[in-house]
Amino acid sequence: MQAGRIASNAITCDHEGLGLGRLYYRKRSMLTNTSGIPPHLTKAELERYARDGFLVRTAVFTNSELPVLQEAVESAAQRALCLADEGKTYWLDNKRFVDIDSVINTMTVQFEHTPTSNTIRVIEPVHHLHPILEQLIDEKRITGPIRDILGCTRISVWTNKLNLKRPYEGSGFGWHQDSPYWIHNSPHVDLLPNVMVTLDDASIDNGCFQVIRGSHKNGLLPGTDDGSQLGGFFTDPACFDLACAVPMQVPAGSLVFFSPHSVHGSGPNQSPESRRALVLTYQPADFPMLKTGTIRNVPEIAMNAIGE
């Protein structure tokens, strides 16, 4: 693979000498919290989350913070693409996956569905690929509400991923719950709340995230039985009502908190704009992460802002 370069703070991958590549960063600006968003949920917000299985806070990250986050995820994506050259490739339902077990971390990269595509669709986990993303894990605008949802002050990371829907190519995600993916790996699958950080304005045209309101109340639902390799991970359509689907058409910088039992999905990106999002999943403290097996606790006294 040729050396990749993105914008002014690019990563250059050099495979000579090191099998996993040498990766270089230039110094970049940090984020500063000027949003004024309270770090904890109100009683009304907690009630909405319990009722609907999701909660939205719009424009939590400011217009000055968003470019820093966007640049960080693009650099992380380029880094993952470099590392994928040395990973183990496999196919499920004609979709390409690469498992990477490196000195940096263990992660899985999913590519878009056309056989020749080299466009990344998902990276999981992703926080270790850039210091800004590592710091985002501890950001109190995220961890404060998560602590309220879990009802505990000590929390840790379960997993996180970067979803990339590139213009006109980004594929959709079928209706599914997260809990069936995790039930065999976690002793507390009910205690794995997610938060999506939107990095672009989200709309139906660019394949915004959608949630079936109230679907979390039924717990773990059966999957489809269509004979495919991944079919069992997609929720049986007889078990939820599409009329209850709520599209998350929110501005960039918003947060969508949602239950691991909430049925959710998205359509393809049919627009000329990207639809990028980070999904961070937490759990009570002192439990290992999904893919790495390491414990990543969140400090009890989180930073006031990223980079401070």
PDB file of C-alpha atoms in Angstrom:
ATOM      1  CA  MET A   1       0.000   0.000   0.000  1.00  0.00           C
ATOM      2  CA  GLN A   2       1.242   3.483  -0.829  1.00  0.00           C
ATOM      3  CA  ALA A   3       1.836   5.978   1.942  1.00  0.00           C
ATOM      4  CA  GLY A   4      -1.446   7.636   2.856  1.00  0.00           C
ATOM      5  CA  ARG A   5      -1.925  11.312   3.655  1.00  0.00           C
ATOM      6  CA  ILE A   6      -4.914  13.168   5.041  1.00  0.00           C
ATOM      7  CA  ALA A   7      -5.190  16.957   5.283  1.00  0.00           C
ATOM      8  CA  SER A   8      -2.481  18.924   7.089  1.00  0.00           C
ATOM      9  CA  ASN A   9      -2.032  16.672  10.134  1.00  0.00           C
ATOM     10  CA  ALA A  10      -1.692  13.512   8.113  1.00  0.00           C
ATOM     11  CA  ILE A  11      -0.327  10.136   9.086  1.00  0.00           C
ATOM     12  CA  THR A  12       2.310   8.651   6.849  1.00  0.00           C
ATOM     13  CA  CYS A  13       2.595   4.858   6.886  1.00  0.00           C
ATOM     14  CA  ASP A  14       6.011   3.434   6.157  1.00  0.00           C
ATOM     15  CA  HIS A  15       6.117  -0.366   6.085  1.00  0.00           C
ATOM     16  CA  GLU A  16       9.878  -0.640   5.721  1.00  0.00           C
ATOM     17  CA  GLY A  17      11.536  -2.025   8.811  1.00  0.00           C
ATOM     18  CA  LEU A  18       8.350  -2.427  10.858  1.00  0.00           C
ATOM     19  CA  GLY A  19       5.681  -4.922   9.828  1.00  0.00           C
ATOM     20  CA  LEU A  20       2.913  -2.784  11.284  1.00  0.00           C
ATOM     21  CA  GLY A  21       4.266   0.491   9.982  1.00  0.00           C
ATOM     22  CA  ARG A  22       5.680   3.625  11.550  1.00  0.00           C
ATOM     23  CA  LEU A  23       3.067   6.287  12.215  1.00  0.00           C
ATOM     24  CA  TYR A  24       3.785   9.959  12.620  1.00  0.00           C
ATOM     25  CA  TYR A  25       1.656  12.734  14.115  1.00  0.00           C
ATOM     26  CA  ARG A  26       2.092  16.449  13.929  1.00  0.00           C
ATOM     27  CA  LYS A  27       1.144  18.519  16.921  1.00  0.00           C
ATOM     28  CA  ARG A  28      -2.513  19.511  16.827  1.00  0.00           C
ATOM     29  CA  SER A  29      -4.952  21.632  18.786  1.00  0.00           C
ATOM     30  CA  MET A  30      -6.936  20.132  21.659  1.00  0.00           C
ATOM     31  CA  LEU A  31     -10.632  20.492  22.357  1.00  0.00           C
ATOM     32  CA  THR A  32     -11.997  23.087  24.758  1.00  0.00           C
ATOM     33  CA  ASN A  33     -15.429  22.736  26.352  1.00  0.00           C
ATOM     34  CA  THR A  34     -17.403  25.963  25.948  1.00  0.00           C
ATOM     35  CA  SER A  35     -20.788  24.329  25.308  1.00  0.00           C
ATOM     36  CA  GLY A  36     -22.249  24.898  28.770  1.00  0.00           C
ATOM     37  CA  ILE A  37     -23.954  21.493  28.624  1.00  0.00           C
ATOM     38  CA  PRO A  38     -24.565  20.145  32.156  1.00  0.00           C
ATOM     39  CA  PRO A  39     -22.593  16.947  32.816  1.00  0.00           C
ATOM     40  CA  HIS A  40     -25.493  15.053  34.412  1.00  0.00           C
ATOM     41  CA  LEU A  41     -28.955  14.044  33.278  1.00  0.00           C
ATOM     42  CA  THR A  42     -32.078  15.589  34.705  1.00  0.00           C
ATOM     43  CA  LYS A  43     -34.827  13.473  36.217  1.00  0.00           C
ATOM     44  CA  ALA A  44     -36.935  14.084  33.093  1.00  0.00           C
ATOM     45  CA  GLU A  45     -34.110  12.935  30.820  1.00  0.00           C
ATOM     46  CA  LEU A  46     -33.622   9.736  32.830  1.00  0.00           C
ATOM     47  CA  GLU A  47     -37.360   9.067  32.615  1.00  0.00           C
ATOM     48  CA  ARG A  48     -37.290   9.540  28.819  1.00  0.00           C
ATOM     49  CA  TYR A  49     -34.352   7.161  28.507  1.00  0.00           C
ATOM     50  CA  ALA A  50     -36.176   4.532  30.587  1.00  0.00           C
ATOM     51  CA  ARG A  51     -39.363   4.979  28.543  1.00  0.00           C
ATOM     52  CA  ASP A  52     -37.937   5.208  25.020  1.00  0.00           C
ATOM     53  CA  GLY A  53     -34.626   3.335  25.253  1.00  0.00           C
ATOM     54  CA  PHE A  54     -32.738   6.364  23.943  1.00  0.00           C
ATOM     55  CA  LEU A  55     -32.051   9.995  24.734  1.00  0.00           C
ATOM     56  CA  VAL A  56     -30.738  12.818  22.543  1.00  0.00           C
ATOM     57  CA  ARG A  57     -28.674  15.821  23.544  1.00  0.00           C
ATOM     58  CA  THR A  58     -28.076  18.069  20.543  1.00  0.00           C
ATOM     59  CA  ALA A  59     -24.982  20.137  19.742  1.00  0.00           C
ATOM     60  CA  VAL A  60     -23.006  19.057  22.820  1.00  0.00           C
ATOM     61  CA  PHE A  61     -19.677  19.566  21.051  1.00  0.00           C
ATOM     62  CA  THR A  62     -19.130  23.033  19.642  1.00  0.00           C
ATOM     63  CA  ASN A  63     -18.208  24.233  16.173  1.00  0.00           C
ATOM     64  CA  SER A  64     -14.648  24.824  17.369  1.00  0.00           C
ATOM     65  CA  GLU A  65     -14.355  21.289  18.783  1.00  0.00           C
ATOM     66  CA  LEU A  66     -15.828  19.410  15.835  1.00  0.00           C
ATOM     67  CA  PRO A  67     -12.914  19.930  13.397  1.00  0.00           C
ATOM     68  CA  VAL A  68     -10.531  18.488  16.001  1.00  0.00           C
ATOM     69  CA  LEU A  69     -12.699  15.383  16.409  1.00  0.00           C
ATOM     70  CA  GLN A  70     -13.205  15.043  12.663  1.00  0.00           C
ATOM     71  CA  GLU A  71      -9.488  15.268  11.986  1.00  0.00           C
ATOM     72  CA  ALA A  72      -8.808  12.716  14.731  1.00  0.00           C
ATOM     73  CA  VAL A  73     -11.175  10.125  13.242  1.00  0.00           C
ATOM     74  CA  GLU A  74      -9.787  10.625   9.737  1.00  0.00           C
ATOM     75  CA  SER A  75      -6.260  10.086  11.062  1.00  0.00           C
ATOM     76  CA  ALA A  76      -7.457   7.011  12.967  1.00  0.00           C
ATOM     77  CA  ALA A  77      -9.095   5.643   9.823  1.00  0.00           C
ATOM     78  CA  GLN A  78      -5.896   6.087   7.834  1.00  0.00           C
ATOM     79  CA  ARG A  79      -3.912   4.404  10.566  1.00  0.00           C
ATOM     80  CA  ALA A  80      -6.315   1.449  10.617  1.00  0.00           C
ATOM     81  CA  LEU A  81      -6.018   1.149   6.845  1.00  0.00           C
ATOM     82  CA  CYS A  82      -2.247   0.961   7.174  1.00  0.00           C
ATOM     83  CA  LEU A  83      -2.443  -1.714   9.873  1.00  0.00           C
ATOM     84  CA  ALA A  84      -5.017  -3.746   7.938  1.00  0.00           C
ATOM     85  CA  ASP A  85      -2.303  -4.730   5.460  1.00  0.00           C
ATOM     86  CA  GLU A  86      -0.808  -6.911   8.185  1.00  0.00           C
ATOM     87  CA  GLY A  87      -4.090  -8.284   9.559  1.00  0.00           C
ATOM     88  CA  LYS A  88      -6.032 -11.500   9.071  1.00  0.00           C
ATOM     89  CA  THR A  89      -8.714 -11.174   6.387  1.00  0.00           C
ATOM     90  CA  TYR A  90     -11.909 -13.219   6.435  1.00  0.00           C
ATOM     91  CA  TRP A  91     -15.330 -13.043   4.789  1.00  0.00           C
ATOM     92  CA  LEU A  92     -18.824 -13.354   6.264  1.00  0.00           C
ATOM     93  CA  ASP A  93     -21.795 -13.232   3.884  1.00  0.00           C
ATOM     94  CA  ASN A  94     -19.421 -11.856   1.222  1.00  0.00           C
ATOM     95  CA  LYS A  95     -18.402  -8.978   3.486  1.00  0.00           C
ATOM     96  CA  ARG A  96     -14.712  -8.360   4.205  1.00  0.00           C
ATOM     97  CA  PHE A  97     -13.390  -8.175   7.761  1.00  0.00           C
ATOM     98  CA  VAL A  98      -9.790  -7.834   8.976  1.00  0.00           C
ATOM     99  CA  ASP A  99      -8.680  -8.741  12.505  1.00  0.00           C
ATOM    100  CA  ILE A 100      -5.564  -6.884  13.606  1.00  0.00           C
ATOM    101  CA  ASP A 101      -3.578  -8.095  16.608  1.00  0.00           C
ATOM    102  CA  SER A 102      -0.759  -5.584  16.881  1.00  0.00           C
ATOM    103  CA  VAL A 103       1.558  -4.089  19.453  1.00  0.00           C
ATOM    104  CA  ILE A 104      -0.960  -1.227  19.643  1.00  0.00           C
ATOM    105  CA  ASN A 105      -4.140  -3.158  20.337  1.00  0.00           C
ATOM    106  CA  THR A 106      -6.537  -5.800  19.028  1.00  0.00           C
ATOM    107  CA  MET A 107      -9.223  -4.541  16.672  1.00  0.00           C
ATOM    108  CA  THR A 108     -11.482  -5.466  13.769  1.00  0.00           C
ATOM    109  CA  VAL A 109     -11.854  -3.437  10.586  1.00  0.00           C
ATOM    110  CA  GLN A 110     -14.893  -3.902   8.349  1.00  0.00           C
ATOM    111  CA  PHE A 111     -14.842  -2.771   4.737  1.00  0.00           C
ATOM    112  CA  GLU A 112     -17.634  -1.695   2.444  1.00  0.00           C
ATOM    113  CA  HIS A 113     -19.478  -4.550   0.791  1.00  0.00           C
ATOM    114  CA  THR A 114     -18.300  -4.491  -2.812  1.00  0.00           C
ATOM    115  CA  PRO A 115     -15.533  -7.117  -3.197  1.00  0.00           C
ATOM    116  CA  THR A 116     -12.920  -4.645  -4.445  1.00  0.00           C
ATOM    117  CA  SER A 117     -13.687  -1.808  -2.038  1.00  0.00           C
ATOM    118  CA  ASN A 118     -10.870  -0.551   0.180  1.00  0.00           C
ATOM    119  CA  THR A 119     -13.182   1.866   1.989  1.00  0.00           C
ATOM    120  CA  ILE A 120     -13.434   1.319   5.724  1.00  0.00           C
ATOM    121  CA  ARG A 121     -16.936   0.962   7.131  1.00  0.00           C
ATOM    122  CA  VAL A 122     -16.284   0.217  10.834  1.00  0.00           C
ATOM    123  CA  ILE A 123     -13.276   0.127  13.183  1.00  0.00           C
ATOM    124  CA  GLU A 124     -13.705  -1.541  16.594  1.00  0.00           C
ATOM    125  CA  PRO A 125     -12.222  -0.518  18.980  1.00  0.00           C
ATOM    126  CA  VAL A 126     -10.821   2.784  17.758  1.00  0.00           C
ATOM    127  CA  HIS A 127      -9.879   4.947  20.746  1.00  0.00           C
ATOM    128  CA  HIS A 128      -6.264   3.696  20.850  1.00  0.00           C
ATOM    129  CA  LEU A 129      -5.582   5.008  17.343  1.00  0.00           C
ATOM    130  CA  HIS A 130      -5.506   8.680  18.311  1.00  0.00           C
ATOM    131  CA  PRO A 131      -4.861  10.598  21.564  1.00  0.00           C
ATOM    132  CA  ILE A 132      -7.940  12.795  21.086  1.00  0.00           C
ATOM    133  CA  LEU A 133     -10.152   9.690  20.929  1.00  0.00           C
ATOM    134  CA  GLU A 134      -8.422   8.288  24.006  1.00  0.00           C
ATOM    135  CA  GLN A 135      -9.230  11.502  25.870  1.00  0.00           C
ATOM    136  CA  LEU A 136     -12.800  11.528  24.579  1.00  0.00           C
ATOM    137  CA  ILE A 137     -13.435   8.320  26.554  1.00  0.00           C
ATOM    138  CA  ASP A 138     -13.094  10.353  29.792  1.00  0.00           C
ATOM    139  CA  GLU A 139     -15.018  13.447  28.671  1.00  0.00           C
ATOM    140  CA  LYS A 140     -17.523  14.353  31.392  1.00  0.00           C
ATOM    141  CA  ARG A 141     -20.220  15.440  28.925  1.00  0.00           C
ATOM    142  CA  ILE A 142     -20.303  11.756  27.970  1.00  0.00           C
ATOM    143  CA  THR A 143     -19.363   9.989  31.191  1.00  0.00           C
ATOM    144  CA  GLY A 144     -21.622  12.061  33.460  1.00  0.00           C
ATOM    145  CA  PRO A 145     -24.840  10.910  31.737  1.00  0.00           C
ATOM    146  CA  ILE A 146     -23.479   7.358  31.440  1.00  0.00           C
ATOM    147  CA  ARG A 147     -22.897   7.265  35.206  1.00  0.00           C
ATOM    148  CA  ASP A 148     -26.480   8.453  35.704  1.00  0.00           C
ATOM    149  CA  ILE A 149     -27.844   5.761  33.381  1.00  0.00           C
ATOM    150  CA  LEU A 150     -25.825   3.024  35.108  1.00  0.00           C
ATOM    151  CA  GLY A 151     -26.478   4.403  38.575  1.00  0.00           C
ATOM    152  CA  CYS A 152     -22.833   4.085  39.603  1.00  0.00           C
ATOM    153  CA  THR A 153     -19.879   6.454  39.794  1.00  0.00           C
ATOM    154  CA  ARG A 154     -17.166   3.969  38.826  1.00  0.00           C
ATOM    155  CA  ILE A 155     -17.355   2.943  35.174  1.00  0.00           C
ATOM    156  CA  SER A 156     -15.135   1.415  32.499  1.00  0.00           C
ATOM    157  CA  VAL A 157     -15.043   0.959  28.742  1.00  0.00           C
ATOM    158  CA  TRP A 158     -16.745  -2.078  27.195  1.00  0.00           C
ATOM    159  CA  THR A 159     -16.019  -1.242  23.548  1.00  0.00           C
ATOM    160  CA  ASN A 160     -16.110   1.619  21.061  1.00  0.00           C
ATOM    161  CA  LYS A 161     -16.233   1.914  17.316  1.00  0.00           C
ATOM    162  CA  LEU A 162     -16.010   4.365  14.472  1.00  0.00           C
ATOM    163  CA  ASN A 163     -18.748   4.142  11.849  1.00  0.00           C
ATOM    164  CA  LEU A 164     -17.811   5.730   8.532  1.00  0.00           C
ATOM    165  CA  LYS A 165     -20.468   6.287   5.885  1.00  0.00           C
ATOM    166  CA  ARG A 166     -18.673   7.759   2.933  1.00  0.00           C
ATOM    167  CA  PRO A 167     -20.581   9.733   0.271  1.00  0.00           C
ATOM    168  CA  TYR A 168     -22.683   7.491  -1.996  1.00  0.00           C
ATOM    169  CA  GLU A 169     -20.786   4.376  -0.836  1.00  0.00           C
ATOM    170  CA  GLY A 170     -21.598   4.044   2.856  1.00  0.00           C
ATOM    171  CA  SER A 171     -23.848   1.031   3.351  1.00  0.00           C
ATOM    172  CA  GLY A 172     -26.728   0.723   5.776  1.00  0.00           C
ATOM    173  CA  PHE A 173     -26.998  -1.379   8.941  1.00  0.00           C
ATOM    174  CA  GLY A 174     -29.942  -3.769   9.245  1.00  0.00           C
ATOM    175  CA  TRP A 175     -32.241  -3.654  12.260  1.00  0.00           C
ATOM    176  CA  HIS A 176     -30.500  -5.230  15.240  1.00  0.00           C
ATOM    177  CA  GLN A 177     -29.797  -5.074  18.948  1.00  0.00           C
ATOM    178  CA  ASP A 178     -26.293  -4.914  20.392  1.00  0.00           C
ATOM    179  CA  SER A 179     -27.074  -7.359  23.198  1.00  0.00           C
ATOM    180  CA  PRO A 180     -27.040 -10.538  21.025  1.00  0.00           C
ATOM    181  CA  TYR A 181     -23.465  -9.709  19.966  1.00  0.00           C
ATOM    182  CA  TRP A 182     -22.368  -9.337  23.579  1.00  0.00           C
ATOM    183  CA  ILE A 183     -24.421 -11.856  25.574  1.00  0.00           C
ATOM    184  CA  HIS A 184     -21.709 -14.526  25.441  1.00  0.00           C
ATOM    185  CA  ASN A 185     -18.912 -12.168  26.457  1.00  0.00           C
ATOM    186  CA  SER A 186     -20.448 -10.067  29.220  1.00  0.00           C
ATOM    187  CA  PRO A 187     -22.004 -11.177  32.542  1.00  0.00           C
ATOM    188  CA  HIS A 188     -23.998  -7.934  32.669  1.00  0.00           C
ATOM    189  CA  VAL A 189     -25.311  -7.314  29.168  1.00  0.00           C
ATOM    190  CA  ASP A 190     -28.116  -5.118  30.571  1.00  0.00           C
ATOM    191  CA  LEU A 191     -25.466  -2.704  31.870  1.00  0.00           C
ATOM    192  CA  LEU A 192     -23.771  -1.763  28.586  1.00  0.00           C
ATOM    193  CA  PRO A 193     -25.204   1.642  27.589  1.00  0.00           C
ATOM    194  CA  ASN A 194     -24.080   3.232  24.322  1.00  0.00           C
ATOM    195  CA  VAL A 195     -23.546   6.832  23.340  1.00  0.00           C
ATOM    196  CA  MET A 196     -23.222   7.916  19.717  1.00  0.00           C
ATOM    197  CA  VAL A 197     -21.196  11.061  19.008  1.00  0.00           C
ATOM    198  CA  THR A 198     -22.314  12.481  15.664  1.00  0.00           C
ATOM    199  CA  LEU A 199     -19.474  14.043  13.681  1.00  0.00           C
ATOM    200  CA  ASP A 200     -21.569  15.267  10.742  1.00  0.00           C
ATOM    201  CA  ASP A 201     -25.081  16.588  10.387  1.00  0.00           C
ATOM    202  CA  ALA A 202     -27.263  13.464  10.143  1.00  0.00           C
ATOM    203  CA  SER A 203     -30.240  13.094   7.815  1.00  0.00           C
ATOM    204  CA  ILE A 204     -32.267  10.402   6.100  1.00  0.00           C
ATOM    205  CA  ASP A 205     -30.303  11.108   2.899  1.00  0.00           C
ATOM    206  CA  ASN A 206     -26.914  10.343   4.453  1.00  0.00           C
ATOM    207  CA  GLY A 207     -28.147   7.290   6.355  1.00  0.00           C
ATOM    208  CA  CYS A 208     -28.820   8.612   9.836  1.00  0.00           C
ATOM    209  CA  PHE A 209     -29.074   6.344  12.870  1.00  0.00           C
ATOM    210  CA  GLN A 210     -32.629   5.174  13.671  1.00  0.00           C
ATOM    211  CA  VAL A 211     -34.070   3.614  16.839  1.00  0.00           C
ATOM    212  CA  ILE A 212     -37.281   1.678  17.462  1.00  0.00           C
ATOM    213  CA  ARG A 213     -38.855   3.553  20.357  1.00  0.00           C
ATOM    214  CA  GLY A 214     -39.557   1.322  23.364  1.00  0.00           C
ATOM    215  CA  SER A 215     -38.059  -1.837  21.839  1.00  0.00           C
ATOM    216  CA  HIS A 216     -35.594  -2.185  24.736  1.00  0.00           C
ATOM    217  CA  LYS A 217     -38.409  -3.121  27.101  1.00  0.00           C
ATOM    218  CA  ASN A 218     -38.642  -6.604  25.566  1.00  0.00           C
ATOM    219  CA  GLY A 219     -35.034  -7.509  26.382  1.00  0.00           C
ATOM    220  CA  LEU A 220     -33.035  -9.827  24.157  1.00  0.00           C
ATOM    221  CA  LEU A 221     -35.054 -10.567  20.998  1.00  0.00           C
ATOM    222  CA  PRO A 222     -34.664 -13.503  18.559  1.00  0.00           C
ATOM    223  CA  GLY A 223     -32.653 -13.050  15.391  1.00  0.00           C
ATOM    224  CA  THR A 224     -33.623 -13.845  11.826  1.00  0.00           C
ATOM    225  CA  ASP A 225     -33.325 -17.377  10.483  1.00  0.00           C
ATOM    226  CA  ASP A 226     -32.450 -16.756   6.842  1.00  0.00           C
ATOM    227  CA  GLY A 227     -29.569 -19.210   6.515  1.00  0.00           C
ATOM    228  CA  SER A 228     -26.898 -16.521   6.300  1.00  0.00           C
ATOM    229  CA  GLN A 229     -23.794 -16.383   8.497  1.00  0.00           C
ATOM    230  CA  LEU A 230     -24.769 -13.115  10.168  1.00  0.00           C
ATOM    231  CA  GLY A 231     -28.558 -13.434  10.028  1.00  0.00           C
ATOM    232  CA  GLY A 232     -28.909 -14.424  13.659  1.00  0.00           C
ATOM    233  CA  PHE A 233     -27.539 -11.050  14.738  1.00  0.00           C
ATOM    234  CA  PHE A 234     -30.324  -9.143  12.963  1.00  0.00           C
ATOM    235  CA  THR A 235     -33.591  -8.851  14.855  1.00  0.00           C
ATOM    236  CA  ASP A 236     -36.616 -10.845  13.695  1.00  0.00           C
ATOM    237  CA  PRO A 237     -38.880  -8.173  12.112  1.00  0.00           C
ATOM    238  CA  ALA A 238     -41.922  -9.809  13.709  1.00  0.00           C
ATOM    239  CA  CYS A 239     -40.590  -8.708  17.109  1.00  0.00           C
ATOM    240  CA  PHE A 240     -40.755  -4.938  16.644  1.00  0.00           C
ATOM    241  CA  ASP A 241     -42.926  -2.288  15.001  1.00  0.00           C
ATOM    242  CA  LEU A 242     -41.299  -0.265  12.230  1.00  0.00           C
ATOM    243  CA  ALA A 243     -43.916   2.414  12.770  1.00  0.00           C
ATOM    244  CA  CYS A 244     -42.058   3.229  16.016  1.00  0.00           C
ATOM    245  CA  ALA A 245     -38.790   4.012  14.205  1.00  0.00           C
ATOM    246  CA  VAL A 246     -37.323   7.398  15.142  1.00  0.00           C
ATOM    247  CA  PRO A 247     -34.667   8.840  12.780  1.00  0.00           C
ATOM    248  CA  MET A 248     -31.909  10.703  14.597  1.00  0.00           C
ATOM    249  CA  GLN A 249     -31.745  13.713  12.277  1.00  0.00           C
ATOM    250  CA  VAL A 250     -29.460  15.723  14.546  1.00  0.00           C
ATOM    251  CA  PRO A 251     -26.656  18.241  14.003  1.00  0.00           C
ATOM    252  CA  ALA A 252     -22.994  17.353  14.217  1.00  0.00           C
ATOM    253  CA  GLY A 253     -21.695  17.265  17.766  1.00  0.00           C
ATOM    254  CA  SER A 254     -24.847  15.711  19.222  1.00  0.00           C
ATOM    255  CA  LEU A 255     -25.016  12.739  21.597  1.00  0.00           C
ATOM    256  CA  VAL A 256     -27.493   9.863  21.298  1.00  0.00           C
ATOM    257  CA  PHE A 257     -27.585   7.593  24.349  1.00  0.00           C
ATOM    258  CA  PHE A 258     -29.252   4.218  23.749  1.00  0.00           C
ATOM    259  CA  SER A 259     -29.817   0.890  25.457  1.00  0.00           C
ATOM    260  CA  PRO A 260     -28.018  -2.300  24.372  1.00  0.00           C
ATOM    261  CA  HIS A 261     -31.501  -3.808  23.931  1.00  0.00           C
ATOM    262  CA  SER A 262     -32.823  -0.996  21.689  1.00  0.00           C
ATOM    263  CA  VAL A 263     -33.463  -2.176  18.135  1.00  0.00           C
ATOM    264  CA  HIS A 264     -31.653   0.192  15.791  1.00  0.00           C
ATOM    265  CA  GLY A 265     -30.315   0.460  12.245  1.00  0.00           C
ATOM    266  CA  SER A 266     -29.680   2.897   9.422  1.00  0.00           C
ATOM    267  CA  GLY A 267     -29.986   3.321   5.686  1.00  0.00           C
ATOM    268  CA  PRO A 268     -27.237   3.834   3.095  1.00  0.00           C
ATOM    269  CA  ASN A 269     -25.573   7.164   2.464  1.00  0.00           C
ATOM    270  CA  GLN A 270     -27.135   8.475  -0.745  1.00  0.00           C
ATOM    271  CA  SER A 271     -25.721  11.962  -0.359  1.00  0.00           C
ATOM    272  CA  PRO A 272     -22.486  13.746  -1.342  1.00  0.00           C
ATOM    273  CA  GLU A 273     -21.589  14.227   2.349  1.00  0.00           C
ATOM    274  CA  SER A 274     -20.014  11.840   4.868  1.00  0.00           C
ATOM    275  CA  ARG A 275     -21.981  10.600   7.879  1.00  0.00           C
ATOM    276  CA  ARG A 276     -19.364   9.744  10.514  1.00  0.00           C
ATOM    277  CA  ALA A 277     -20.076   8.763  14.098  1.00  0.00           C
ATOM    278  CA  LEU A 278     -18.314   7.344  17.130  1.00  0.00           C
ATOM    279  CA  VAL A 279     -20.185   4.870  19.332  1.00  0.00           C
ATOM    280  CA  LEU A 280     -18.804   4.488  22.863  1.00  0.00           C
ATOM    281  CA  THR A 281     -20.054   1.706  25.143  1.00  0.00           C
ATOM    282  CA  TYR A 282     -19.482   1.649  28.887  1.00  0.00           C
ATOM    283  CA  GLN A 283     -19.985  -0.757  31.786  1.00  0.00           C
ATOM    284  CA  PRO A 284     -19.395  -0.867  35.556  1.00  0.00           C
ATOM    285  CA  ALA A 285     -15.746  -0.505  36.587  1.00  0.00           C
ATOM    286  CA  ASP A 286     -13.084  -3.222  36.732  1.00  0.00           C
ATOM    287  CA  PHE A 287     -14.416  -5.421  33.928  1.00  0.00           C
ATOM    288  CA  PRO A 288     -12.361  -6.160  30.784  1.00  0.00           C
ATOM    289  CA  MET A 289     -13.055  -4.709  27.372  1.00  0.00           C
ATOM    290  CA  LEU A 290     -14.744  -6.809  24.691  1.00  0.00           C
ATOM    291  CA  LYS A 291     -11.955  -7.410  22.186  1.00  0.00           C
ATOM    292  CA  THR A 292      -8.770  -6.607  24.050  1.00  0.00           C
ATOM    293  CA  GLY A 293      -9.441  -8.211  27.432  1.00  0.00           C
ATOM    294  CA  THR A 294      -7.810  -5.220  29.118  1.00  0.00           C
ATOM    295  CA  ILE A 295      -9.476  -3.116  31.793  1.00  0.00           C
ATOM    296  CA  ARG A 296      -9.915   0.554  30.901  1.00  0.00           C
ATOM    297  CA  ASN A 297     -11.518   2.308  33.867  1.00  0.00           C
ATOM    298  CA  VAL A 298     -12.711   5.897  33.526  1.00  0.00           C
ATOM    299  CA  PRO A 299     -11.188   8.235  36.139  1.00  0.00           C
ATOM    300  CA  GLU A 300     -13.709   9.091  38.840  1.00  0.00           C
ATOM    301  CA  ILE A 301     -12.792  12.761  38.519  1.00  0.00           C
ATOM    302  CA  ALA A 302     -12.945  13.318  34.788  1.00  0.00           C
ATOM    303  CA  MET A 303     -11.272  16.152  32.928  1.00  0.00           C
ATOM    304  CA  ASN A 304     -13.169  19.429  32.582  1.00  0.00           C
ATOM    305  CA  ALA A 305     -12.535  19.305  28.879  1.00  0.00           C
ATOM    306  CA  ILE A 306     -10.541  17.325  26.391  1.00  0.00           C
ATOM    307  CA  GLY A 307      -6.966  18.491  26.294  1.00  0.00           C
ATOM    308  CA  GLU A 308      -7.073  20.453  29.574  1.00  0.00           C
TER     309      GLU A 308
END
